[in-house]
Short mmCIF file of C-alpha atoms and ligand atoms in Angstrom, two decimals:
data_model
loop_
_atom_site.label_atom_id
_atom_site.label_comp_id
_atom_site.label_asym_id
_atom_site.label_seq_id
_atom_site.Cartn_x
_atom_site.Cartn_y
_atom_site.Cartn_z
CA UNK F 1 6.52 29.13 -14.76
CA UNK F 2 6.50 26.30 -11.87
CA UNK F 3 5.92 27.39 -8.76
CA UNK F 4 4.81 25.10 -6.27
CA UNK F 5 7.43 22.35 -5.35
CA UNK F 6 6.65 18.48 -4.33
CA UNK F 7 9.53 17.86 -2.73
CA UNK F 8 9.33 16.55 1.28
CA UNK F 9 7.73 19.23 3.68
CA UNK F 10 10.44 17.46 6.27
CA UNK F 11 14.05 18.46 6.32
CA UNK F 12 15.57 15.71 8.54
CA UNK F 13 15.06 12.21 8.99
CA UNK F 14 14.06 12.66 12.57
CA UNK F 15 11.29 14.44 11.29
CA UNK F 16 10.98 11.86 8.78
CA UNK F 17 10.64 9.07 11.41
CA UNK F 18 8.28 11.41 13.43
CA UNK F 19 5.58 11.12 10.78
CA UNK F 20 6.18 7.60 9.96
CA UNK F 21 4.95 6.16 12.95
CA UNK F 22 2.24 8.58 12.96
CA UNK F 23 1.05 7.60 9.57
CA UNK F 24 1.93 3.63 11.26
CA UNK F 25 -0.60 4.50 13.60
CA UNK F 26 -3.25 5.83 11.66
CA UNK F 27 -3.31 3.37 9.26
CA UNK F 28 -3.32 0.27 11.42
CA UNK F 29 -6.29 1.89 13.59
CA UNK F 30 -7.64 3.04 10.31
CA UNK F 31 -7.53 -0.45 8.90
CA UNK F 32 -8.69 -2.67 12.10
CA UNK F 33 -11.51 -0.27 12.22
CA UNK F 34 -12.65 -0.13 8.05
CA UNK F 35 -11.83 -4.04 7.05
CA UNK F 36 -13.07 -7.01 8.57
CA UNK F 37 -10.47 -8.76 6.44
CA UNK F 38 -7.68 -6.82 8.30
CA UNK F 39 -9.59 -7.01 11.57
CA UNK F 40 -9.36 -10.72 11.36
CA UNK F 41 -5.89 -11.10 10.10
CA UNK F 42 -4.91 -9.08 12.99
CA UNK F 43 -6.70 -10.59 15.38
CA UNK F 44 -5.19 -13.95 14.73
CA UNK F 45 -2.09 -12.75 14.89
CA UNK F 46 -2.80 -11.40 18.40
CA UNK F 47 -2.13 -7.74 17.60
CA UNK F 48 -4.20 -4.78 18.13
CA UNK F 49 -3.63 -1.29 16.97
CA UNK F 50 -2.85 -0.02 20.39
CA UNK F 51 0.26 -2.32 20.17
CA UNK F 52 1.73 -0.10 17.30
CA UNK F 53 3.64 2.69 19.38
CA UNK F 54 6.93 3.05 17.31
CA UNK F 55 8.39 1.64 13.79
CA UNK F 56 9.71 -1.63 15.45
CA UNK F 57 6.31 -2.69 16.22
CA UNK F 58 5.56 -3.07 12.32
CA UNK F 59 7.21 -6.77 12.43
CA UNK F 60 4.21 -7.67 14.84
CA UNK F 61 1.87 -7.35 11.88
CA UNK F 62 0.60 -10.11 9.99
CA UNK F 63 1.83 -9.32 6.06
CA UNK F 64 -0.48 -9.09 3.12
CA UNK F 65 -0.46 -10.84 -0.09
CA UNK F 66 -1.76 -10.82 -3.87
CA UNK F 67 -3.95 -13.90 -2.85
CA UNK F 68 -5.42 -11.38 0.03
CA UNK F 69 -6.43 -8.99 -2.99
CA UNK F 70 -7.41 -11.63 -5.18
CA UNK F 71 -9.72 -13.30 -2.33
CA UNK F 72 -11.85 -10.11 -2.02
CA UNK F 73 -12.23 -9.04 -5.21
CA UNK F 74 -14.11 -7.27 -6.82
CA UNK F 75 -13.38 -4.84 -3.84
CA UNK F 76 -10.44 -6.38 -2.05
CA UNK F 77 -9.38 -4.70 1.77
CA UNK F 78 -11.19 -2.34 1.05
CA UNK F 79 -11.66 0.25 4.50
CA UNK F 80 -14.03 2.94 3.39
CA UNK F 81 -18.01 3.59 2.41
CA UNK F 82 -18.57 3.37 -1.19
CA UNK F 83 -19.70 7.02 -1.83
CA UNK F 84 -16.18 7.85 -0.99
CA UNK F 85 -14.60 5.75 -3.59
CA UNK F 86 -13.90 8.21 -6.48
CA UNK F 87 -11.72 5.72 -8.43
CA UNK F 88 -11.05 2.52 -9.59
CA UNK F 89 -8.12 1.34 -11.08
CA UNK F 90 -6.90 -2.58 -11.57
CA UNK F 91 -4.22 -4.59 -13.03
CA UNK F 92 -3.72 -8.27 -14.00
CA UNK F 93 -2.82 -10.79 -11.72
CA UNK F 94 0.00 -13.15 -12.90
CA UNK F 95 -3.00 -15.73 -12.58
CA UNK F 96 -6.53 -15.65 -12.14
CA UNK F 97 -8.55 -12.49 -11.14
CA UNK F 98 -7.30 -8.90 -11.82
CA UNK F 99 -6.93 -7.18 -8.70
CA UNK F 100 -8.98 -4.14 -8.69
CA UNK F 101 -8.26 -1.22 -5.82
CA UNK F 102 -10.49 1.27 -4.71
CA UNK F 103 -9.10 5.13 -4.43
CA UNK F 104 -10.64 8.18 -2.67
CA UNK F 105 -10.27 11.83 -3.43
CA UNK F 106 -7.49 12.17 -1.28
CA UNK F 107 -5.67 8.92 -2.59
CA UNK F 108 -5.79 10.17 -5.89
CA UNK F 109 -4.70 13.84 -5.00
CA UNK F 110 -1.61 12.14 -2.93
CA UNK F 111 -0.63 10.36 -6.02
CA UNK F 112 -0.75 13.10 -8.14
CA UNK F 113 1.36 15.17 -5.59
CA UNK F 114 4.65 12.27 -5.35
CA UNK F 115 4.17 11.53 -8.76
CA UNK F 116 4.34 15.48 -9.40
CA UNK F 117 7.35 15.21 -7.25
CA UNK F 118 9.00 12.11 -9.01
CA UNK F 119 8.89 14.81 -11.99
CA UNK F 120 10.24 17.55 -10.31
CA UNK F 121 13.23 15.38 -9.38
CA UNK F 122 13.81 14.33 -12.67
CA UNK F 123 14.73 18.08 -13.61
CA UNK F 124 10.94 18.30 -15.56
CA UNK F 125 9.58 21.61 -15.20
CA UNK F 126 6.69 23.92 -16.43
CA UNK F 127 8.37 24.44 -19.58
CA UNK F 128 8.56 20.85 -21.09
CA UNK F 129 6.96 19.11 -23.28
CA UNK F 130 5.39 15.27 -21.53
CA UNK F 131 5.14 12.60 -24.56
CA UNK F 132 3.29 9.76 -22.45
CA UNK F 133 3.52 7.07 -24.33
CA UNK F 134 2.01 4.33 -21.77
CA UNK F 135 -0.86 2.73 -21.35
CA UNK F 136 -4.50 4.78 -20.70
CA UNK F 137 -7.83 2.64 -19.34
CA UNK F 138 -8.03 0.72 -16.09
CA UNK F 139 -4.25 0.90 -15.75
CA UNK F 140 -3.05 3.27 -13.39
CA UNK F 141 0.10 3.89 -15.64
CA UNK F 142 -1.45 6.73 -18.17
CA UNK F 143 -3.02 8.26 -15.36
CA UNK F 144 -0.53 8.67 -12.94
CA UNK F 145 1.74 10.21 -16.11
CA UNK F 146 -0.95 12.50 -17.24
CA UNK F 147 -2.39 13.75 -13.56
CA UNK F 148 0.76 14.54 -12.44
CA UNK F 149 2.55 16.67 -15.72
CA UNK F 150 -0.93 18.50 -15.62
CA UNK F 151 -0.22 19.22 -11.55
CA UNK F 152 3.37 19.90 -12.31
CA UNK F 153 2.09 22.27 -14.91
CA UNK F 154 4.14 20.73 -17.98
CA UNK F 155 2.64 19.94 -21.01
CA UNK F 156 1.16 16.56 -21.28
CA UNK F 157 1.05 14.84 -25.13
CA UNK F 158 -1.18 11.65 -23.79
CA UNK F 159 0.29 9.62 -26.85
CA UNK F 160 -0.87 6.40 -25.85
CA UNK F 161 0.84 3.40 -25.85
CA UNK F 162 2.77 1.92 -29.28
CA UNK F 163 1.83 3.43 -32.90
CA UNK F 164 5.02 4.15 -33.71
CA UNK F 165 4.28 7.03 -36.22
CA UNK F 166 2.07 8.80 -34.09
CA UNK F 167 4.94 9.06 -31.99
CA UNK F 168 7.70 9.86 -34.13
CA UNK F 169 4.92 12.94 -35.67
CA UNK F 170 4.38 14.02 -32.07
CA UNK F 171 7.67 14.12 -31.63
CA UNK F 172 8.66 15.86 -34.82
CA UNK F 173 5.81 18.35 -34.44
CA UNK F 174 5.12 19.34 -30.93
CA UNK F 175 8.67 19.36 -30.28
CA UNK F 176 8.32 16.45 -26.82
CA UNK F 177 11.26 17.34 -24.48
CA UNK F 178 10.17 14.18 -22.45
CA UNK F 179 9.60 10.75 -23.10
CA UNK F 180 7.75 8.56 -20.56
CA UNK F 181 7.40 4.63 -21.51
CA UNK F 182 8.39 1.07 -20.73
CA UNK F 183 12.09 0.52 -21.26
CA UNK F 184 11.25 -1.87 -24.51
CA UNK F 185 9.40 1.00 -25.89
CA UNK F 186 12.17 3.37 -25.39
CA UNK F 187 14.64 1.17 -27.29
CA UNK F 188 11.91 0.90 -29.95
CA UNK F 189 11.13 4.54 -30.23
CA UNK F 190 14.93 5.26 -30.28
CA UNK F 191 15.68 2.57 -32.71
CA UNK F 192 13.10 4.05 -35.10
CA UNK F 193 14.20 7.61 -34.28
CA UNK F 194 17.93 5.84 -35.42
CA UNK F 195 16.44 4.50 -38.47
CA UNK F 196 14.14 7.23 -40.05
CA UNK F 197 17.15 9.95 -39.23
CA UNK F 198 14.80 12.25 -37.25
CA UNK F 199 17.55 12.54 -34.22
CA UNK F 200 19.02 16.11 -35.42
CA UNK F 201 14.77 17.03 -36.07
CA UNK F 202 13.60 16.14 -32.83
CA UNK F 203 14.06 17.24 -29.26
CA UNK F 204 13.59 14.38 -26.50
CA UNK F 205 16.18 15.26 -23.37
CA UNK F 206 14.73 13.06 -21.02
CA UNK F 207 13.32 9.55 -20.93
CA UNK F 208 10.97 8.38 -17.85
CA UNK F 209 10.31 4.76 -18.05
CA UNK F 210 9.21 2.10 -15.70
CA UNK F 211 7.56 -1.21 -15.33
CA UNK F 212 10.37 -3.74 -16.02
CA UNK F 213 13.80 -4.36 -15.97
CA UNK F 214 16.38 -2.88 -17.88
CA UNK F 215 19.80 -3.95 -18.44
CA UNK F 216 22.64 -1.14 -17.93
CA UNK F 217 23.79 -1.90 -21.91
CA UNK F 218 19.94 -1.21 -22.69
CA UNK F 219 19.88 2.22 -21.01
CA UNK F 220 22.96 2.95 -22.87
CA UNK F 221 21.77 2.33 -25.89
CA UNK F 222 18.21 4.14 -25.35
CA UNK F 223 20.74 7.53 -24.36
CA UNK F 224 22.84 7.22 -27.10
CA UNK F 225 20.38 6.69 -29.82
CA UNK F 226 17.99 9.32 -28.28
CA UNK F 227 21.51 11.41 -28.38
CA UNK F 228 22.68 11.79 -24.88
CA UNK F 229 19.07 11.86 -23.57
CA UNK F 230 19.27 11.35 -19.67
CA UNK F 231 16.96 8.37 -17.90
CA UNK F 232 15.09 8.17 -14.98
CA UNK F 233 14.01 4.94 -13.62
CA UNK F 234 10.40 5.54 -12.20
CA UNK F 235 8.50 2.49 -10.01
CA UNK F 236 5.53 1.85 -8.48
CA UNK F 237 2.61 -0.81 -8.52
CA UNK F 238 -0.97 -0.96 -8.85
CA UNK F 239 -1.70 -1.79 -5.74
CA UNK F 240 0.44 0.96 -3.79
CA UNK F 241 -1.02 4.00 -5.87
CA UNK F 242 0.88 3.36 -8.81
CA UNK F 243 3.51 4.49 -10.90
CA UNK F 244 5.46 7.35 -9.59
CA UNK F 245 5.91 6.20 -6.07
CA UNK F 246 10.22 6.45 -6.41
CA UNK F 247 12.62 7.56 -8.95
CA UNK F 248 16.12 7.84 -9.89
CA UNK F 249 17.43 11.35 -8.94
CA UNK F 250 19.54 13.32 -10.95
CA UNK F 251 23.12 11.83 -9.42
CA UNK F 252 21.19 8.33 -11.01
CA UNK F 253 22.10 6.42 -8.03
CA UNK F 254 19.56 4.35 -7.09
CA UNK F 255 15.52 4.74 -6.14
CA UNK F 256 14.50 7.48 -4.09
CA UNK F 257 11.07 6.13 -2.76
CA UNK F 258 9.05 8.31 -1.10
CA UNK F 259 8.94 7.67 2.49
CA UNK F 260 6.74 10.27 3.67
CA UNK F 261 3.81 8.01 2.30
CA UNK F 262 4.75 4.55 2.64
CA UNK F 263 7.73 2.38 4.69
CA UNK F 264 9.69 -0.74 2.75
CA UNK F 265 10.99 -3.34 4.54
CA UNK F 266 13.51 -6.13 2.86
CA UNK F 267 12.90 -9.60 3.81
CA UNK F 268 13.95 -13.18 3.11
CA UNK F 269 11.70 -13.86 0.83
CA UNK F 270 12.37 -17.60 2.08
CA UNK F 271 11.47 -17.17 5.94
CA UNK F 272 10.05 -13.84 5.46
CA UNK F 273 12.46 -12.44 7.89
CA UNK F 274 14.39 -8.90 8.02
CA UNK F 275 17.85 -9.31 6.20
CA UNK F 276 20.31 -7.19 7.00
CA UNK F 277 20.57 -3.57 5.97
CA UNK F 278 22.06 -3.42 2.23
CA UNK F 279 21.12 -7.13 1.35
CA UNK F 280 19.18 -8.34 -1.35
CA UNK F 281 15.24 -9.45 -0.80
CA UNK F 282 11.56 -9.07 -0.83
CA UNK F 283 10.16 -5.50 -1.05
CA UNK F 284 7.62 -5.65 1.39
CA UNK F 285 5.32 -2.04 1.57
CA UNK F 286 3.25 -0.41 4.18
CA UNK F 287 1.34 2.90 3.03
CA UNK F 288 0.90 6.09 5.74
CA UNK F 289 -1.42 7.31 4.48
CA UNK F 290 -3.75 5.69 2.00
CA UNK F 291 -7.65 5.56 2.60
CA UNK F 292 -9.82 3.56 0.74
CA UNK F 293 -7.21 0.36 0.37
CA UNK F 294 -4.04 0.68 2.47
CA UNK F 295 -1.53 -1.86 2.40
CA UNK F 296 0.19 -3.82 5.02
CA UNK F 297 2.89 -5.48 4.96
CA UNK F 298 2.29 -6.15 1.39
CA UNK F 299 4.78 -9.13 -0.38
CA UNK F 300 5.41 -7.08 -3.83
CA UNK F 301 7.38 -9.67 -5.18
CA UNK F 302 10.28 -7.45 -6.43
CA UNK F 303 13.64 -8.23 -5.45
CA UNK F 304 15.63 -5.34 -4.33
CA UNK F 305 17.76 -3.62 -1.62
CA UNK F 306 18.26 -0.66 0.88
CA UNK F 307 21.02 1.61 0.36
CA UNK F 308 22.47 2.34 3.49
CA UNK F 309 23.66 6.01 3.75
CA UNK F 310 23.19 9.80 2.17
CA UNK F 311 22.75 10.25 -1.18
CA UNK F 312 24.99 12.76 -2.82
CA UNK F 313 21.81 14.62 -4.27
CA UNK F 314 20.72 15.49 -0.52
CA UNK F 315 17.69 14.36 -0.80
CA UNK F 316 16.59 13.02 3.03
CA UNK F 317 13.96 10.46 1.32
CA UNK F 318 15.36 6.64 1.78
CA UNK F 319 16.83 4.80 -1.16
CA UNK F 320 16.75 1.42 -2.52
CA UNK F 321 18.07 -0.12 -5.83
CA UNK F 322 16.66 -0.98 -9.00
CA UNK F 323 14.41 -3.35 -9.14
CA UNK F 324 16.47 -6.60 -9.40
CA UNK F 325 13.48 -9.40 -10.51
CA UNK F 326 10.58 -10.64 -8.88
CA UNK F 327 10.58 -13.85 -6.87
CA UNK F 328 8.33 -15.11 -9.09
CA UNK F 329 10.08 -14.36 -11.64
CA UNK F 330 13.18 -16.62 -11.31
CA UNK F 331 13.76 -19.92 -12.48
CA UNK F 332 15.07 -22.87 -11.54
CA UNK F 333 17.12 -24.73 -14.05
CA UNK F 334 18.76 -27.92 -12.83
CA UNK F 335 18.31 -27.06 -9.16
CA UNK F 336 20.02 -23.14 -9.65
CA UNK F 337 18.01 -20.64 -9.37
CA UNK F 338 18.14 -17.98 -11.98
CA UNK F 339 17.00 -14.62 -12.32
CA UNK F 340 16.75 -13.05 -15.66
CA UNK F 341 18.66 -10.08 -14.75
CA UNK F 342 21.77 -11.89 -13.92
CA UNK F 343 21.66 -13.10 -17.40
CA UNK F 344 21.35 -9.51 -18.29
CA UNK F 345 23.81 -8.73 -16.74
CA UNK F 346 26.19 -11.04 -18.49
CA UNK F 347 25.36 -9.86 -21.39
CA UNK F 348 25.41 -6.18 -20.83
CA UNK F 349 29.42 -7.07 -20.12
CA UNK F 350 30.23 -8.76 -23.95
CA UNK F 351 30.55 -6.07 -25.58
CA UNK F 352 29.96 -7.23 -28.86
CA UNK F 353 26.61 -8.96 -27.99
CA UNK F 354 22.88 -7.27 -27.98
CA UNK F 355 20.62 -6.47 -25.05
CA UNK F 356 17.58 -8.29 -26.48
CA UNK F 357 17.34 -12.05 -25.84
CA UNK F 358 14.89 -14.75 -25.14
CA UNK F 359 15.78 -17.82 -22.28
CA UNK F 360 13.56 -20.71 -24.14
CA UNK F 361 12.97 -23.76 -21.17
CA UNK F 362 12.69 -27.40 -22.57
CA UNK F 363 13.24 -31.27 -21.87
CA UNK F 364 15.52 -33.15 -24.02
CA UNK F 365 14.46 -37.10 -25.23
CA UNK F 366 16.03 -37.81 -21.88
CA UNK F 367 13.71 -35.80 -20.05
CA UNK F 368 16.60 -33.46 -18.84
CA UNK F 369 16.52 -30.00 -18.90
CA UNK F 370 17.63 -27.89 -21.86
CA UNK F 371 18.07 -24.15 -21.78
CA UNK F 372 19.07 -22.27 -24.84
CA UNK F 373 19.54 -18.81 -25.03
CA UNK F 374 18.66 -16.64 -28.31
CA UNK F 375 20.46 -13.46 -27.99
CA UNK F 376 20.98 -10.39 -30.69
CA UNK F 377 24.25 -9.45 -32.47
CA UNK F 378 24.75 -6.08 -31.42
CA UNK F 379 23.80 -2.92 -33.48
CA UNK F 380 27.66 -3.35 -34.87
CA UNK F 381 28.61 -6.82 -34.72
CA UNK F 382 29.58 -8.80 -37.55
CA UNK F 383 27.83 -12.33 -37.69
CA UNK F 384 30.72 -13.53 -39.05
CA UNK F 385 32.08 -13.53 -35.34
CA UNK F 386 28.71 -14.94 -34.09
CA UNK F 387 30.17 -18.41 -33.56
CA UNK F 388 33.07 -17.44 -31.00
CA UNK F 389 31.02 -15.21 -29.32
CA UNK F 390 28.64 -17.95 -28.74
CA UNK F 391 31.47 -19.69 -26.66
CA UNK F 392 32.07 -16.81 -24.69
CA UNK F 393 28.66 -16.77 -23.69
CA UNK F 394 28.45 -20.28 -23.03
CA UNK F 395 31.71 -20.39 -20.95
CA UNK F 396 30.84 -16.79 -19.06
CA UNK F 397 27.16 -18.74 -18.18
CA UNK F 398 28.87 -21.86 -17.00
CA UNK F 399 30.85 -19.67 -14.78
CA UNK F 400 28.62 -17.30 -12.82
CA UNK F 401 25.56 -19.71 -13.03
CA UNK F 402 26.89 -22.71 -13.28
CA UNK F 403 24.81 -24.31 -15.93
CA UNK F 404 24.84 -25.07 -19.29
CA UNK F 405 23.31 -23.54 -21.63
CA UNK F 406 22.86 -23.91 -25.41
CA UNK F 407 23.46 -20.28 -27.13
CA UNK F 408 22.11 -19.34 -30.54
CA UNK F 409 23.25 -15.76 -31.94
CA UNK F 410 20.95 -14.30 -34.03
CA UNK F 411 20.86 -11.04 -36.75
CA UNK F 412 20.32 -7.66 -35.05
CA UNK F 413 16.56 -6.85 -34.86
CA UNK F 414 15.62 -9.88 -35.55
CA UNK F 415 13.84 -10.88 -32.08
CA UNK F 416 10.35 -8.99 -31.38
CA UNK F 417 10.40 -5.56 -29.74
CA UNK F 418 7.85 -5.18 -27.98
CA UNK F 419 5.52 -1.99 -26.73
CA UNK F 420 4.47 -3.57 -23.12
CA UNK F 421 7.17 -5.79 -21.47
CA UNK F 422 9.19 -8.07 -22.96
CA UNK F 423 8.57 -11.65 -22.59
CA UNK F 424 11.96 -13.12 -21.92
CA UNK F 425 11.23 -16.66 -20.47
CA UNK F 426 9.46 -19.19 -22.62
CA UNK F 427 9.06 -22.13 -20.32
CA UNK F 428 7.88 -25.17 -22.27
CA UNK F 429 9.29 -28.26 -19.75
CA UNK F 430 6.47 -30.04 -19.06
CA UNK F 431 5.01 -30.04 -15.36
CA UNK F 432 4.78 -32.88 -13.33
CA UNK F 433 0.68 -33.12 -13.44
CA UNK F 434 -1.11 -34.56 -10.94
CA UNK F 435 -3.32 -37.97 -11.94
ZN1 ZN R 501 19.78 11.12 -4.80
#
């Protein structure tokens, strides 16, 4: 039986704050003192770790970026001796070099103890059954999973990523209670689960996934077809740890991240200043307590928000929402700037319409912009309604984004599910180049 818990040692946010600004401390003075990288960037901006005496102080500190990983590789910011480095883990840049982080004993062990945590909030207990059905190797997702169901004390079935029979046979066989995955491999186990009839035969309560959006008609779907099976939203990132550093608790509103071992601040992505409490912007990350590569006021790129107030779980640990894009990942279509999640969004609300789609990005003869949008009948639609629906769409897209876009419906299962993350924008207008 479990019997250690994860959960916070602190009981109020006082005690909370306390620690934060002692883990501020430390790792600024840990950081000056290990990087000459840091050292300089703080030095130009004319702040020394002394400076740090309370959370407000963490706006005086230059941020940090992918390019400041990139730049050092192969052993970016890194603030320790080598023979302390126990791990390395990486993950691929959107361009260029991967960016590799170092790990020591201790940053692995704290890992393993939030992600044990993340687990333990989730409702998974000594007695389940882990299907981990991510991604093993230089990615920190399979071992994040695995570490921390083996710390938990669950039973981890290290599945791998994709091989969809393998799967369905573990499932079948060793009776998985838990299914951990990307959200497009959750619809495409439960589609196949749908398909081969195994849903009375097989036992999956839970599903843990992570690593990309998902619309709310997708989680649906991925509970229904899995019958009634309840999701968690997990997050995390390479380069803080990875996976397993928040999760949705069991009242499913919103990410608990774990604030005992790092601090988020939501800026303008724009001027890179604070926006208000509750407003959409930049997730912006400072760890407390990692060693051999902590983080800064690191630009994460994902759009998302704090949620002001208790949660109903009473959980003291800070909240923020689900992940709403990454500034990189918008668009700009005839001046508007899109995000695929608001077209998502529309989606998720016609009913009649599927959650898998594709935005494809070209020029007309006239070199103006075209965007048309492939989208999937729904598991029950009739194509013989395709054509009306299509002018819903069309009209509801000219209305909250105010562009116009070309819509084509296609058959149910027709567009490629995919085991990793879903490629959704297919960008072919061509760049202005420079001669
Ligand atoms: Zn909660």
């Amino acid at each position: 039986m479990q019997t250690t818990s994860f959960l916070p040692t602190m009981n109020t946010k006082a005690e909370l704050e306390a620690h934060q600004i002692e883990g501020l401390k430390w790792t600024v003075a840990h950081a000056y003192r290990g990087s000459s990288e840091y050292r300089r960037k703080f030095d130009a901006a004319g702040v020394a770790p002394a400076d740090i005496t309370s959370l407000a102080d963490l706006q005086r500190l230059p941020l940090t970026t992918a390019e400041d990983l990139r730049a050092g590789y192969p052993f970016p910011l890194r603030c320790v001796p080598f023979e302390d480095i126990v791990r390395i883990h990486s993950s691929s840049g959107t361009t260029g070099k991967r960016k590799n982080l170092c790990y020591t004993r201790k940053d692995v062990d704290d890992w393993t103890h939030f992600f044990a945590r993340c687990y333990e909030m989730a409702g998974v207990t000594a007695e389940d059954r882990v299907q981990i059905a991510v991604g093993y190797g230089v990615w920190t997702a399979g071992a994040g999973f695995q570490m921390a169901c083996e710390r938990l004390g669950a039973m981890a079935l290290p599945a791998g990523p994709g091989n969809v029979d393998l799967q369905c046979q573990f499932m079948l066989d060793m009776q998985s209670t838990v299914l951990c995955c990307t959200a497009s491999m959750g619809l495409l186990m439960a589609e196949e689960i749908h398909q081969r009839g195994l849903i009375e035969k097989i036992n999956i309560r839970k599903v843990i996934y992570g690593s990309e959006r998902s619309s709310r008609s997708m989680r649906q779907k991925i509970s229904d077809l899995f019958g009634g099976a309840e999701l968690f939203d997990i997050t995390g990132m390479t380069e803080l740890y990875g996976p397993g550093t928040g999760i949705e608790c069991p009242h499913h509103d919103c990410i608990h991240y774990w604030g005992d071992y790092y601090l988020v601040e939501i800026l303008d992505p724009e001027t890179l200043e604070p926006v208000p409490e509750g407003e959409w912007g930049e997730m912006v990350v400072t760890t407390l307590q990692k060693e051999a590569v902590p983080l800064i006021r690191y630009r994460t790129r994902d759009i998302t928000r704090i949620i002001p107030g208790d949660c109903t779980c009473g959980s003291i640990m800070p909240r923020h929402s689900r992940i709403m894009g990454r500034t990189d990942d918008m668009f700009i279509f005839r001046a508007v700037n899109i995000y695929p999640s608001h077209i998502d969004k529309i989606l998720s609300e016609i009913s009649d319409l599927g959650s898998e789609y594709q935005i494809h990005l070209s020029r007309d003869k006239a070199e103006r912009g075209v965007m048309r949008i492939v989208v999937e009948m729904g598991q029950e639609g009739q194509m013989s309604s395709a054509a009306p629906l299509a002018d819903r769409l069309v009209r509801r897209l000219k209305r909250e984004l105010m562009v116009t876009a070309q819509v084509e419906i296609v058959a149910y299962g027709s567009l490629p599910r995919s085991e990793r993350k879903s490629q959704r924008v297919f960008d072919t207008r061509i760049q202005d180049s420079i001669i």
